Protein backbone atom coordinates (compact mmCIF):
# COMPACT_ATOMS: atom_id res chain seq x y z
CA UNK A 1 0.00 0.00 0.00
CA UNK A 2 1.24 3.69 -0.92
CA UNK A 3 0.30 7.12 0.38
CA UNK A 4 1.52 9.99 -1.92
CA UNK A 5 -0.91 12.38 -0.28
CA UNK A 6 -2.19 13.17 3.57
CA UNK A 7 -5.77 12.38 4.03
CA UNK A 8 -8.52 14.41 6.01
CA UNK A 9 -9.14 14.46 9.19
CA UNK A 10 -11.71 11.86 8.84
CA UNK A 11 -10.43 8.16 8.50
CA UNK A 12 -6.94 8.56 7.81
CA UNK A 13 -4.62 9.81 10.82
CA UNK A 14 -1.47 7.84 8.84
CA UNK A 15 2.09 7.57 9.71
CA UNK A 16 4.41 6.19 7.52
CA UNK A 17 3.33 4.10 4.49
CA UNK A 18 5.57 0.83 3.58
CA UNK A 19 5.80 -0.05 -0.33
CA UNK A 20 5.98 -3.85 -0.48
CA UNK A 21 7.30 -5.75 -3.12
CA UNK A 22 7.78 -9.68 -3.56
CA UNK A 23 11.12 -9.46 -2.17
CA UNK A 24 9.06 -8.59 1.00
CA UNK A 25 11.26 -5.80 1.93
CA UNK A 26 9.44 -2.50 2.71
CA UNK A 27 10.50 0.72 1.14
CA UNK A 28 9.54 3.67 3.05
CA UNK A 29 8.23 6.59 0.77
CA UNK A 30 10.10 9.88 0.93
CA UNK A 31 7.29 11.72 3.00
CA UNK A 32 9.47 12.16 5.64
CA UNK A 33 13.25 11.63 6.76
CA UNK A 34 15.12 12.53 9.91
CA UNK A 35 17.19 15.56 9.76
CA UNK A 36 21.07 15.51 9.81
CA UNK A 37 22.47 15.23 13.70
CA UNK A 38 25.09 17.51 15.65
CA UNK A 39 26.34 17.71 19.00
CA UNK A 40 26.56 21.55 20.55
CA UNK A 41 29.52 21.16 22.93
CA UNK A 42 29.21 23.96 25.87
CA UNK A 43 32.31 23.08 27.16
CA UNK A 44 34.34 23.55 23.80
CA UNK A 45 35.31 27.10 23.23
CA UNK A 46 32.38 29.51 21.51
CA UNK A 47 34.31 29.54 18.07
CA UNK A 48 34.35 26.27 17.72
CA UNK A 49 31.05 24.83 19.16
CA UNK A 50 29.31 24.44 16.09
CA UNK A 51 32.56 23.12 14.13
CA UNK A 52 30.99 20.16 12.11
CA UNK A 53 27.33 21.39 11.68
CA UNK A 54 27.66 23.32 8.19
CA UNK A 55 29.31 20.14 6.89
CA UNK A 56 26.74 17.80 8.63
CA UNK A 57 24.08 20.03 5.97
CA UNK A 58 26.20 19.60 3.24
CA UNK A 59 27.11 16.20 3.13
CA UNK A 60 23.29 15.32 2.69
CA UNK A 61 22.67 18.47 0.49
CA UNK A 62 25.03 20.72 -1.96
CA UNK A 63 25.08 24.07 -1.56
CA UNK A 64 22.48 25.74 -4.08
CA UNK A 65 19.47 23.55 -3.12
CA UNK A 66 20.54 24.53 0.88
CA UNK A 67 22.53 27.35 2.30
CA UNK A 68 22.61 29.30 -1.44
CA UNK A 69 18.85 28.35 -1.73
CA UNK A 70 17.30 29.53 1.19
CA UNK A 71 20.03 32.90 1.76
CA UNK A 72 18.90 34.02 -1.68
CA UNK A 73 15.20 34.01 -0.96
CA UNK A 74 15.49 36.05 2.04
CA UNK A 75 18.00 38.33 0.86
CA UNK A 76 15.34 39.30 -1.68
CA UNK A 77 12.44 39.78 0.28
CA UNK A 78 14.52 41.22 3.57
CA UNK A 79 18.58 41.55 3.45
CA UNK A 80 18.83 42.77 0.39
CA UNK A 81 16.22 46.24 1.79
CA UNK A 82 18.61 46.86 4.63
CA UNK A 83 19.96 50.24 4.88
CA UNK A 84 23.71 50.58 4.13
CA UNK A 85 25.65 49.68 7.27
CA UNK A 86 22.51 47.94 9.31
CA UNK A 87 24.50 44.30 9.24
CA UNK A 88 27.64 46.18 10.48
CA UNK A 89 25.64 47.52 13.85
CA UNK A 90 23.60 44.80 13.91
CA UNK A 91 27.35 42.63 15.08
CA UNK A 92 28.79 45.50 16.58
CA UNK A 93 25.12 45.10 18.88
CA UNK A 94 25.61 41.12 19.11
CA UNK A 95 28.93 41.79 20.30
CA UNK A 96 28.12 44.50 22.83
CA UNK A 97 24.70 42.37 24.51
CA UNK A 98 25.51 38.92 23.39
CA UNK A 99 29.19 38.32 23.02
CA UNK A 100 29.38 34.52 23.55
CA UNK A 101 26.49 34.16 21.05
CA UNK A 102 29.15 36.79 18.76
CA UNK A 103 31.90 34.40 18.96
CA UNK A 104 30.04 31.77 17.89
CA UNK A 105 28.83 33.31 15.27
CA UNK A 106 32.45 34.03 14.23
CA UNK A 107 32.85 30.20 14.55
CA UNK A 108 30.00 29.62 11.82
CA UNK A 109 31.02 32.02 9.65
CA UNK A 110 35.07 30.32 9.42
CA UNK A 111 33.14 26.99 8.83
CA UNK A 112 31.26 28.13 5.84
CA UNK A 113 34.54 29.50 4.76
CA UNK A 114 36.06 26.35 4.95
CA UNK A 115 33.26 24.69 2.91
CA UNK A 116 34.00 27.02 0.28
CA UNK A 117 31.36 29.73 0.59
CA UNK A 118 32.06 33.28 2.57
CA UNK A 119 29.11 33.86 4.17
CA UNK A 120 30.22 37.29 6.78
CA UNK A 121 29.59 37.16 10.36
CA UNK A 122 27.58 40.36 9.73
CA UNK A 123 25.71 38.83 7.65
CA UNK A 124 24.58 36.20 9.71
CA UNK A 125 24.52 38.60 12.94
CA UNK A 126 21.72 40.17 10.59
CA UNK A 127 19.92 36.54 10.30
CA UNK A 128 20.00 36.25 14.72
CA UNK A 129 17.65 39.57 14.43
CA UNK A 130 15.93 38.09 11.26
CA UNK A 131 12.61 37.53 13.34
CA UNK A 132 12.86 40.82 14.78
CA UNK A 133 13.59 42.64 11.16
CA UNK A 134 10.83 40.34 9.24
CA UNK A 135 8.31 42.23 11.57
CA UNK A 136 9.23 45.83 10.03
CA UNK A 137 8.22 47.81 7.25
CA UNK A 138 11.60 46.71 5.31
CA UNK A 139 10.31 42.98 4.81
CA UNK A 140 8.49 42.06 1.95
CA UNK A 141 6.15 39.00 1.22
CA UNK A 142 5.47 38.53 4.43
CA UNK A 143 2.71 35.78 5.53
CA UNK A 144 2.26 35.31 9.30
CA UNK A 145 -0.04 32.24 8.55
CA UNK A 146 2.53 29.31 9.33
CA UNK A 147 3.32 27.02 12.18
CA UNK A 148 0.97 24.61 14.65
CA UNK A 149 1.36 23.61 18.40
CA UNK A 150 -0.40 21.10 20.41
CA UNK A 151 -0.01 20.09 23.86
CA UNK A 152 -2.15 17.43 25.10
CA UNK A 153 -2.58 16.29 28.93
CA UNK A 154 -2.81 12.18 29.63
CA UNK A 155 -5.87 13.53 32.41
CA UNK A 156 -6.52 9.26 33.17
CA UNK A 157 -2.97 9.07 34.36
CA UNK A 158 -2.06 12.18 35.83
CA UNK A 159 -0.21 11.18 38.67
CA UNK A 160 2.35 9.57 36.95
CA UNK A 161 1.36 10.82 33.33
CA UNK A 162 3.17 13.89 31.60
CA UNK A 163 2.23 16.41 28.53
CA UNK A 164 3.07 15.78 24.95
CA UNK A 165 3.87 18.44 22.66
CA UNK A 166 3.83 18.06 18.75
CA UNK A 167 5.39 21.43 16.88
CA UNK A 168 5.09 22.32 12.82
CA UNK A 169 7.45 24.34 11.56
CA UNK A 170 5.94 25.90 7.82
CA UNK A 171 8.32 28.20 6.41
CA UNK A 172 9.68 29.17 2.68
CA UNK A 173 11.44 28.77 0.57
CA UNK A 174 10.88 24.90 0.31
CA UNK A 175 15.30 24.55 1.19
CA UNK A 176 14.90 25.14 4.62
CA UNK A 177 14.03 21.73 4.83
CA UNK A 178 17.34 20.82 3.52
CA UNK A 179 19.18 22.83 6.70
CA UNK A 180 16.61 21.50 8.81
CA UNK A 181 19.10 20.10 11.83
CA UNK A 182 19.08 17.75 15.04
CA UNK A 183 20.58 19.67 17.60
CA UNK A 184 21.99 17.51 20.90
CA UNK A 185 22.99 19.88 23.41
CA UNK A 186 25.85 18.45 26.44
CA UNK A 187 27.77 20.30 29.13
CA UNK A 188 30.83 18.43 30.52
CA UNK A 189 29.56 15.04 28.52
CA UNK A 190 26.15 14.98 30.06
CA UNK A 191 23.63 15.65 27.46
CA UNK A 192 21.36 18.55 28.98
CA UNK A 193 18.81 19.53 26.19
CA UNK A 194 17.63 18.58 22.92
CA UNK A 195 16.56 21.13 19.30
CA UNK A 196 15.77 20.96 15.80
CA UNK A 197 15.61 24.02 14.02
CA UNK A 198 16.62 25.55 10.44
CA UNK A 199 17.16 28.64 12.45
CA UNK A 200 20.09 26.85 14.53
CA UNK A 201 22.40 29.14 11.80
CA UNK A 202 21.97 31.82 14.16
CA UNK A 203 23.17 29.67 17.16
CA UNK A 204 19.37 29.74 18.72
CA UNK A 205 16.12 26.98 18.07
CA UNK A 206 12.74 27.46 18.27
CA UNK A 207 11.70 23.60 19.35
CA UNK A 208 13.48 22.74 22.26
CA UNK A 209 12.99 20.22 25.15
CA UNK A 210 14.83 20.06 28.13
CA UNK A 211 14.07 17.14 30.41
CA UNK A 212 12.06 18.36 34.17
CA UNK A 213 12.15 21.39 32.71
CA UNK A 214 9.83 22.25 29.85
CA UNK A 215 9.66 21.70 25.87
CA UNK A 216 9.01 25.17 23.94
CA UNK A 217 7.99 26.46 20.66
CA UNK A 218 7.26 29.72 19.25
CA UNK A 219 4.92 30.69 16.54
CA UNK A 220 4.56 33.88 14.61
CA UNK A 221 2.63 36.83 16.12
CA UNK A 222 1.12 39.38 14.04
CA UNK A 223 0.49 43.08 15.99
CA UNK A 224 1.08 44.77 12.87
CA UNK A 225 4.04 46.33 10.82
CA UNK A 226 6.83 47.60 12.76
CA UNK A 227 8.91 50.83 12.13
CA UNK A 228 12.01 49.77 11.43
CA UNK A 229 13.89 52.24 13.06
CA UNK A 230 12.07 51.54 16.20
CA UNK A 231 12.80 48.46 15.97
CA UNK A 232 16.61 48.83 14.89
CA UNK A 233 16.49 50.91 18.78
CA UNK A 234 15.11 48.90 20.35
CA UNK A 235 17.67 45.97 19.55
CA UNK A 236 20.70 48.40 19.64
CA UNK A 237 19.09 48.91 23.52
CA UNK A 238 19.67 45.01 24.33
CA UNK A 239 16.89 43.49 23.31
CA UNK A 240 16.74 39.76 23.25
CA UNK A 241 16.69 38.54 20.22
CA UNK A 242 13.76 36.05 19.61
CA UNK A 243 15.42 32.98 18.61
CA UNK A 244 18.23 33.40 21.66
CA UNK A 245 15.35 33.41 24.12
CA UNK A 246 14.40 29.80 24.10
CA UNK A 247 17.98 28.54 24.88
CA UNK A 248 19.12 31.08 27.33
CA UNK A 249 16.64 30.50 29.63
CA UNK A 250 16.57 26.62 29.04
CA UNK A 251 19.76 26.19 29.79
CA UNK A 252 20.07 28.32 33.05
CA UNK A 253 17.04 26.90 34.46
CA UNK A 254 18.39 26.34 38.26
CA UNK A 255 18.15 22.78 39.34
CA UNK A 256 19.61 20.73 42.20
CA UNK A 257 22.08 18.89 42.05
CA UNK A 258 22.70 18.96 38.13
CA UNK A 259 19.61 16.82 36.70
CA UNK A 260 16.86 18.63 36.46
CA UNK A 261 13.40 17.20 37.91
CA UNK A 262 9.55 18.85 38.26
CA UNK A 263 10.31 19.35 41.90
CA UNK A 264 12.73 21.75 41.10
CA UNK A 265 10.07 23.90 39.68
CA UNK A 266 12.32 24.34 36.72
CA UNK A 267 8.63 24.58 34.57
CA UNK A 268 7.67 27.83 36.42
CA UNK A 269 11.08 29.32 36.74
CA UNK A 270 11.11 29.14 32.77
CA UNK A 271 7.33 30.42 31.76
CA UNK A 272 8.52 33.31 34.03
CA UNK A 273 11.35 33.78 32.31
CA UNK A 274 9.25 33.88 29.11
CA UNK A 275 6.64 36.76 30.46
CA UNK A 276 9.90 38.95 31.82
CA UNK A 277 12.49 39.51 28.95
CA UNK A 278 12.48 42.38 26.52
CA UNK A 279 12.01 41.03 22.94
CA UNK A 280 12.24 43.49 19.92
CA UNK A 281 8.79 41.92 18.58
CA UNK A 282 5.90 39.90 19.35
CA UNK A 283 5.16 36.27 19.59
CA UNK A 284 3.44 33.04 20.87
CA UNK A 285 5.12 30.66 23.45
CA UNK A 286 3.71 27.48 23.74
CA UNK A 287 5.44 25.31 26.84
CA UNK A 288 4.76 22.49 27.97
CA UNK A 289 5.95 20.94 31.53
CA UNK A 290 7.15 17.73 33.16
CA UNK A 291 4.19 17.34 35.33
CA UNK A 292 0.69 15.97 34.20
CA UNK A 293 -0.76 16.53 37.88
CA UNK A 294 0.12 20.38 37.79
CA UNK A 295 -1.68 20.76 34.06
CA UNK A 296 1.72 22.52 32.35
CA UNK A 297 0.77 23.59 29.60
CA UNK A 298 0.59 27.29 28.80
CA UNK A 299 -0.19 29.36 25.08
CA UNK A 300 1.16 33.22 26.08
CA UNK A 301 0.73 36.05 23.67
CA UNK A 302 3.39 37.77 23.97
CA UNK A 303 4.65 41.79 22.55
CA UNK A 304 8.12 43.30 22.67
CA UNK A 305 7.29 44.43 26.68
CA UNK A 306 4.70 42.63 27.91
CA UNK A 307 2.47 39.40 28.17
CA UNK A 308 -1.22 40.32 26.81
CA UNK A 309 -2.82 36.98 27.54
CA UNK A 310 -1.98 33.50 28.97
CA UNK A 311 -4.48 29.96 28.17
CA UNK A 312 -3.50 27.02 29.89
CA UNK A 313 -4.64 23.80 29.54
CA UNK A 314 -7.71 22.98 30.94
CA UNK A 315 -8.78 26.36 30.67
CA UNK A 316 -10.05 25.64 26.95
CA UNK A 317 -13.04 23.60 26.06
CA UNK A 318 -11.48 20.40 26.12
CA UNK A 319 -9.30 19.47 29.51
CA UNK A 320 -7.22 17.17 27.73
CA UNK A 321 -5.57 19.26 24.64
CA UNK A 322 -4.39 23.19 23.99
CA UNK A 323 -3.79 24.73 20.29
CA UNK A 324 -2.15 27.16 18.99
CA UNK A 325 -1.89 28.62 15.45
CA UNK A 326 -1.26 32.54 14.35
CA UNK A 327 -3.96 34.35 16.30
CA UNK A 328 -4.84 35.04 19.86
CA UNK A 329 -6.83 32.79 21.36
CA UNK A 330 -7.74 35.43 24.13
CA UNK A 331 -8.97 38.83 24.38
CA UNK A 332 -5.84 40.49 26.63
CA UNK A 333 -6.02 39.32 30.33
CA UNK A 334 -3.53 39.53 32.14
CA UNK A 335 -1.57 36.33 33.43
CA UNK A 336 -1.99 35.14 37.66
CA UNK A 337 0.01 32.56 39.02
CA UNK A 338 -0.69 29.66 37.31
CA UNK A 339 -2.47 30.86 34.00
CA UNK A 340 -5.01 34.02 33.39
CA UNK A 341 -6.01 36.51 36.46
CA UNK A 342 -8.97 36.53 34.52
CA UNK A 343 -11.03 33.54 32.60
CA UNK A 344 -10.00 33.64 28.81
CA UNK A 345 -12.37 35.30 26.95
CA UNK A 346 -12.33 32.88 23.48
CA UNK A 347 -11.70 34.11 20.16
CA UNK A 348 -12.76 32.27 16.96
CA UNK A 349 -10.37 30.71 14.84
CA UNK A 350 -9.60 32.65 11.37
CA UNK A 351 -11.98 31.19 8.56
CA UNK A 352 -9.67 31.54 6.37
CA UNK A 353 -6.60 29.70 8.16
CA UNK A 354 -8.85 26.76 9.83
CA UNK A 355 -5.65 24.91 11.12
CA UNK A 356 -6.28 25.14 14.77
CA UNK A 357 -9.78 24.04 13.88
CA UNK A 358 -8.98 21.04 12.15
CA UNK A 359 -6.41 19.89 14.84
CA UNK A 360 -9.06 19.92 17.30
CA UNK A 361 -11.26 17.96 15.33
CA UNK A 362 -8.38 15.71 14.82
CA UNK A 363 -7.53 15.31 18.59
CA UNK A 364 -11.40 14.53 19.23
CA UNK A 365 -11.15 12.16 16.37
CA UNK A 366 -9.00 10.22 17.84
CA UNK A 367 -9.46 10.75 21.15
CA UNK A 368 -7.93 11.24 24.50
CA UNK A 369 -5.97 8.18 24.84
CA UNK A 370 -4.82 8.04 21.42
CA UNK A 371 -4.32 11.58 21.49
CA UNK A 372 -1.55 11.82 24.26
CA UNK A 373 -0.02 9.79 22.44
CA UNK A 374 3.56 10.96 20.46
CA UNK A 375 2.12 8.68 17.66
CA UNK A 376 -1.14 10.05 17.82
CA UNK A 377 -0.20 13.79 17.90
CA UNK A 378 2.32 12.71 14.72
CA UNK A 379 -1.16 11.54 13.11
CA UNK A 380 -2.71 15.20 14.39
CA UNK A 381 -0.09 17.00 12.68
CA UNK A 382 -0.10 15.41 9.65
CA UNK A 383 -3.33 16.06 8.96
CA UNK A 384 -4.50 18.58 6.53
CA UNK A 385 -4.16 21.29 6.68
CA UNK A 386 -2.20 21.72 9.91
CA UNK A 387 0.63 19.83 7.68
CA UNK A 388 0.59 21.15 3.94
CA UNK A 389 2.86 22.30 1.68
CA UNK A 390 4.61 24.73 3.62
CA UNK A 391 5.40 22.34 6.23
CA UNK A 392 9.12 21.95 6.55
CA UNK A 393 9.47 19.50 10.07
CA UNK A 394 7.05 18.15 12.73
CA UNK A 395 9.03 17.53 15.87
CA UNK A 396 7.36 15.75 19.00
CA UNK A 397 8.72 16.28 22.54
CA UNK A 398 7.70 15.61 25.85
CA UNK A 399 9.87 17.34 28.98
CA UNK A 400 9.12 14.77 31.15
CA UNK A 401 11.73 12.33 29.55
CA UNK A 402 13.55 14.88 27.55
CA UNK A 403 13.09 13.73 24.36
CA UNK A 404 12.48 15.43 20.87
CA UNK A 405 11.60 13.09 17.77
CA UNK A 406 11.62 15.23 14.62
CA UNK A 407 11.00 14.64 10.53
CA UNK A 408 11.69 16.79 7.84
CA UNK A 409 8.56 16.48 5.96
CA UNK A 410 7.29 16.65 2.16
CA UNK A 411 5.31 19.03 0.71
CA UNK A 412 1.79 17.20 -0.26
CA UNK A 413 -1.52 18.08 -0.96
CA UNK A 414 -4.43 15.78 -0.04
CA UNK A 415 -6.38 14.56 -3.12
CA UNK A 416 -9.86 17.07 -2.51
CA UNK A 417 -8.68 19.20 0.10
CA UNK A 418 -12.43 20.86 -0.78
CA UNK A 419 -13.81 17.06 0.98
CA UNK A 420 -11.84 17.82 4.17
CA UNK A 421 -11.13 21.44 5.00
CA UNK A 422 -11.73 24.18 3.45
CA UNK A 423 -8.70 26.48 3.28
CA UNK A 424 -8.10 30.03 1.11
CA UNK A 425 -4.30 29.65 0.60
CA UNK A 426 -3.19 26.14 -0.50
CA UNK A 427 -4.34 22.94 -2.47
CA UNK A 428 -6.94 24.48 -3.73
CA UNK A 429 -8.25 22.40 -7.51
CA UNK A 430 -9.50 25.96 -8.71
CA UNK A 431 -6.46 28.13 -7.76
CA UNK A 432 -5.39 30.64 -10.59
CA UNK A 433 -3.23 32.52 -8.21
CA UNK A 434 0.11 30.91 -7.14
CA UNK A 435 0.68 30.38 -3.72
CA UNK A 436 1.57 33.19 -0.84
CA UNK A 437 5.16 32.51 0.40
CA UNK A 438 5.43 32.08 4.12
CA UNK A 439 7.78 34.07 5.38
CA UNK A 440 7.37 33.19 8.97
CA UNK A 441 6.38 30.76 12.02
C-alpha cells in the first residue's frame, strides 16, 4: 500500500506508508526523513562549538538547493532592503549584549569559509535579528499564517502521566528543509537539552525540550508592521533577540544537584522567564511541563514588553488538549500565578486559516488516549491542513523524559482538500493565483 498524499481528518490519521514488493522488503516513501544530527559542545570554546554542523548540511545536500537556496530568498524579500551599514551595527550590537552568542557566530562564519562559501559574520549577525527585522516595514512578502502547536494532557494518568507536545514548523522557501538540523545539546559530557531548528544558523532553536524542565515552541505573532527604526532601537538597547530566548533560559534553568526534575520547579522558573524579557517583537510561546498533575501547559501572547494573555490547559473547552496557530486565542487578560487573572475570553479561529480548527477535530477524532499519544499527535499534525505544503518539520517532545523526535517532511496536498477542510491559501483544484510565500512561524 502507498500514500503519496495526507488524508482528512476523517479516517486517515497515517504515519508512515511501507511499499511492499515480492522481495518482501518494505520501502519507506520519501514523505518524511530525519534531519542531519550535531552535537553543541558547551564546554568547547564559543568559536568552535558548532565546528561540524555546516558540513553535517552539506554532506546530505550541496550548496544551491541549501545554504545558497534559502540565503537568496530572504535576501530578496529582507537583506537585500537593509539600509547601508545595518549588518555592520547589527554585530557591533551582538557583540556588545551577546558576546558569547558573537563568537560563535564568528565560529559559523570560518566553517562556511572552509566549505567554500564566505558567508560574513555580519551577515549572519543580521539573520540572529531576522525575526525581529521580518516584523518591520523593510520585509516584503510577508505571511504570518505558518506554524501549529499542540499540547495534550494524559488527564486518566495524571499522577504519573506527563504532557506531549507536537510542533510544525511551515516556512519558505521549500530549502529550509534541507538545513533542517538535530541539535543535541551536552555540558561536561552529560547531554542537557535537545533542538531541531533551520534557524540553529543563528546559534538559537525554536523547538526545544529540556528534560524536568519544559519543551518550547514559538509561533509567529502578528500586531502589525513595525517601524524599522524603532525596531533597529530597540535591539541596539539590548533586546533579546527572539530565537536566543528559548535557549538562554533553558539552559540556566536552576536545578539541584545537576539533573533537572519537576520538583525543582524548573517549569515555572522558565514560563517566568518567558513573560519577563524584553524582545524586539511579538510572539506566541507554547510550553509544555514535566508534570501531568500540575496541568503545564501554557499558550502566552506575547509583545516586545509585555504578556497580553496567557491559556493554559484545561482552561479551553477540552481538559485534555491546547492549540495554537497565528492568532490570539484570548482577548488580553492579564496572566496570575498559574495561568489568566482573569477567565479567557475565546476568540474564533480565522476562517480563512482553519488549522487550529482542524487539529481539534483531529484530537477529538481520535481521542484522549490516542491523542496523548507521540504517535497520535504525529497523526494530528499530519493532517490537513495543519501539515501542507509549507510544512518543513514536525518535531514531538515531551519534557518529562527529555526527548524530541523530529522529521523533515514533504510538501503534499491531499487529493480534494475541498472534501476535508476548506482552506483560502493552499491545495486548492480551482487556484489561478500561485501560492503566498510564508515568510514566517
Amino acid at each position: 500500500m502507498s500514500l503519496l498524499r495526507p488524508g482528512g481528518v476523517a479516517g486517515g490519521l497515517l504515519l508512515t506508508v511501507l511499499v511492499v514488493g515480492l522481495c518482501c522488503c518494505p520501502t519507506l516513501v520519501d514523505a518524511m526523513r530525519a534531519p542531519p544530527e550535531f552535537t553543541l559542545d558547551l564546554a568547547t570554546p564559543p568559536e568552535q562549538r558548532w565546528l561540524g554542523a555546516v558540513s553535517a548540511v552539506l554532506r546530505v545536500h550541496p550548496w544551491d538547493s541549501s545554504f545558497g537556496a534559502v540565503f537568496a530568498a530572504h535576501n530578496a524579500t529582507l537583506f537585500d532592503n537593509l539600509p547601508l551599514g545595518t549588518l555592520d551595527s547589527l554585530w557591533a550590537t551582538l557583540e556588545q549584549h551577546f558576546p558569547i552568542t558573537a563568537r560563535e557566530i564568528a565560529g559559523l562564519s570560518a566553517e562556511f569559509t572552509a566549505s567554500g562559501h564566505t558567508v560574513s559574520r555580519e551577515y549572519l549577525a543580521g539573520w540572529v535579528y531576522f525575526h525581529e527585522l521580518a516584523h518591520t516595514d523593510l520585509a516584503t512578502d510577508v505571511d504570518s499564517r505558518a506554524c501549529t502547536a499542540v499540547v495534550t494532557l494524559n488527564i486518566d494518568q495524571e499522577a504519573n502521566g506527563s504532557t506531549t507536545h507536537v510542533a510544525n514548523m511551515d516556512q519558505s522557501p521549500e530549502a529550509v528543509r534541507n538545513i533542517t538540523l538535530r541539535v543535541h545539546i551536552e555540558q561536561a559530557g552529560v547531554r542537557v537539552a535537545e533542538g531541531v531548528d533551520w534557524y540553529w544558523i543563528t546559534t538559537g532553536l525554536s523547538r526545544m525540550v529540556r528534560r524536568g524542565v519544559a519543551s518550547v515552541q514559538e509561533n509567529w505573532r502578528d500586531l502589525g508592521v513595525q517601524n524599522h527604526s524603532s525596531t533597529l532601537a530597540a535591539i541596539r538597547a539590548g533586546a533579546t533577540p527572539q530565537i536566543l530566548v528559548f535557549r538562554q533560559a533553558l539552559l540556566t534553568v536552576p536545578c539541584d544537584g545537576g539533573g533537572c526534575t519537576p520538583s525543582d520547579g524548573g517549569f515555572r522558573w522558565f514560563v517566568q522567564a518567558m513573560r519577563k524579557v524584553t524582545l524586539g517583537a511579538p510572539f506566541y510561546v507554547i510550553v509544555a511541563g514535566a508534570s501531568a498533575a500540575d496541568r503545564e501547559g501554557v499558550v502566552m501572547a506575547r509583545s516586545a514588553t509585555a504578556v497580553d494573555s496567557e491559556l493554559w490547559i484545561g482552561e479551553d473547552t477540552q481538559p485534555w488538549y491546547l492549540t495554537q496557530t497565528n492568532y490570539d486565542r484570548c482577548r488580553a487578560a492579564p496572566p496570575g500565578v498559574n495561568g489568566s487573572a482573569t477567565p479567557c475570553d475565546f476568540l474564533p479561529d480565522d476562517p480563512t486559516d482553519p488549522r487550529r480548527t482542524a487539529a481539534e477535530a483531529a484530537l477529538v477524532s481520535v481521542g484522549p488516549v490516542v491523542g496523548t499519544t507521540a504517535m497520535g499527535l504525529y497523526a494530528v499534525a499530519s493532517t490537513y491542513p495543519v501539515h501542507n505544503p509549507h510544512t518543513a518539520y514536525t518535531a514531538v517532545m515531551n519534557a518529562a523524559d527529555g526527548t524530541l523526535t523530529a522529521f523533515v517532511r514533504t510538501a503534499m496536498c491531499p487529493e480534494s482538500p475541498g472534501t476535508t477542510t476548506v482552506d483560502g491559501r493552499y491545495c486548492l483544484a480551482n487556484r489561478t493565483a500561485p501560492p503566498l510565500k510564508v515568510r514566517e512561524v
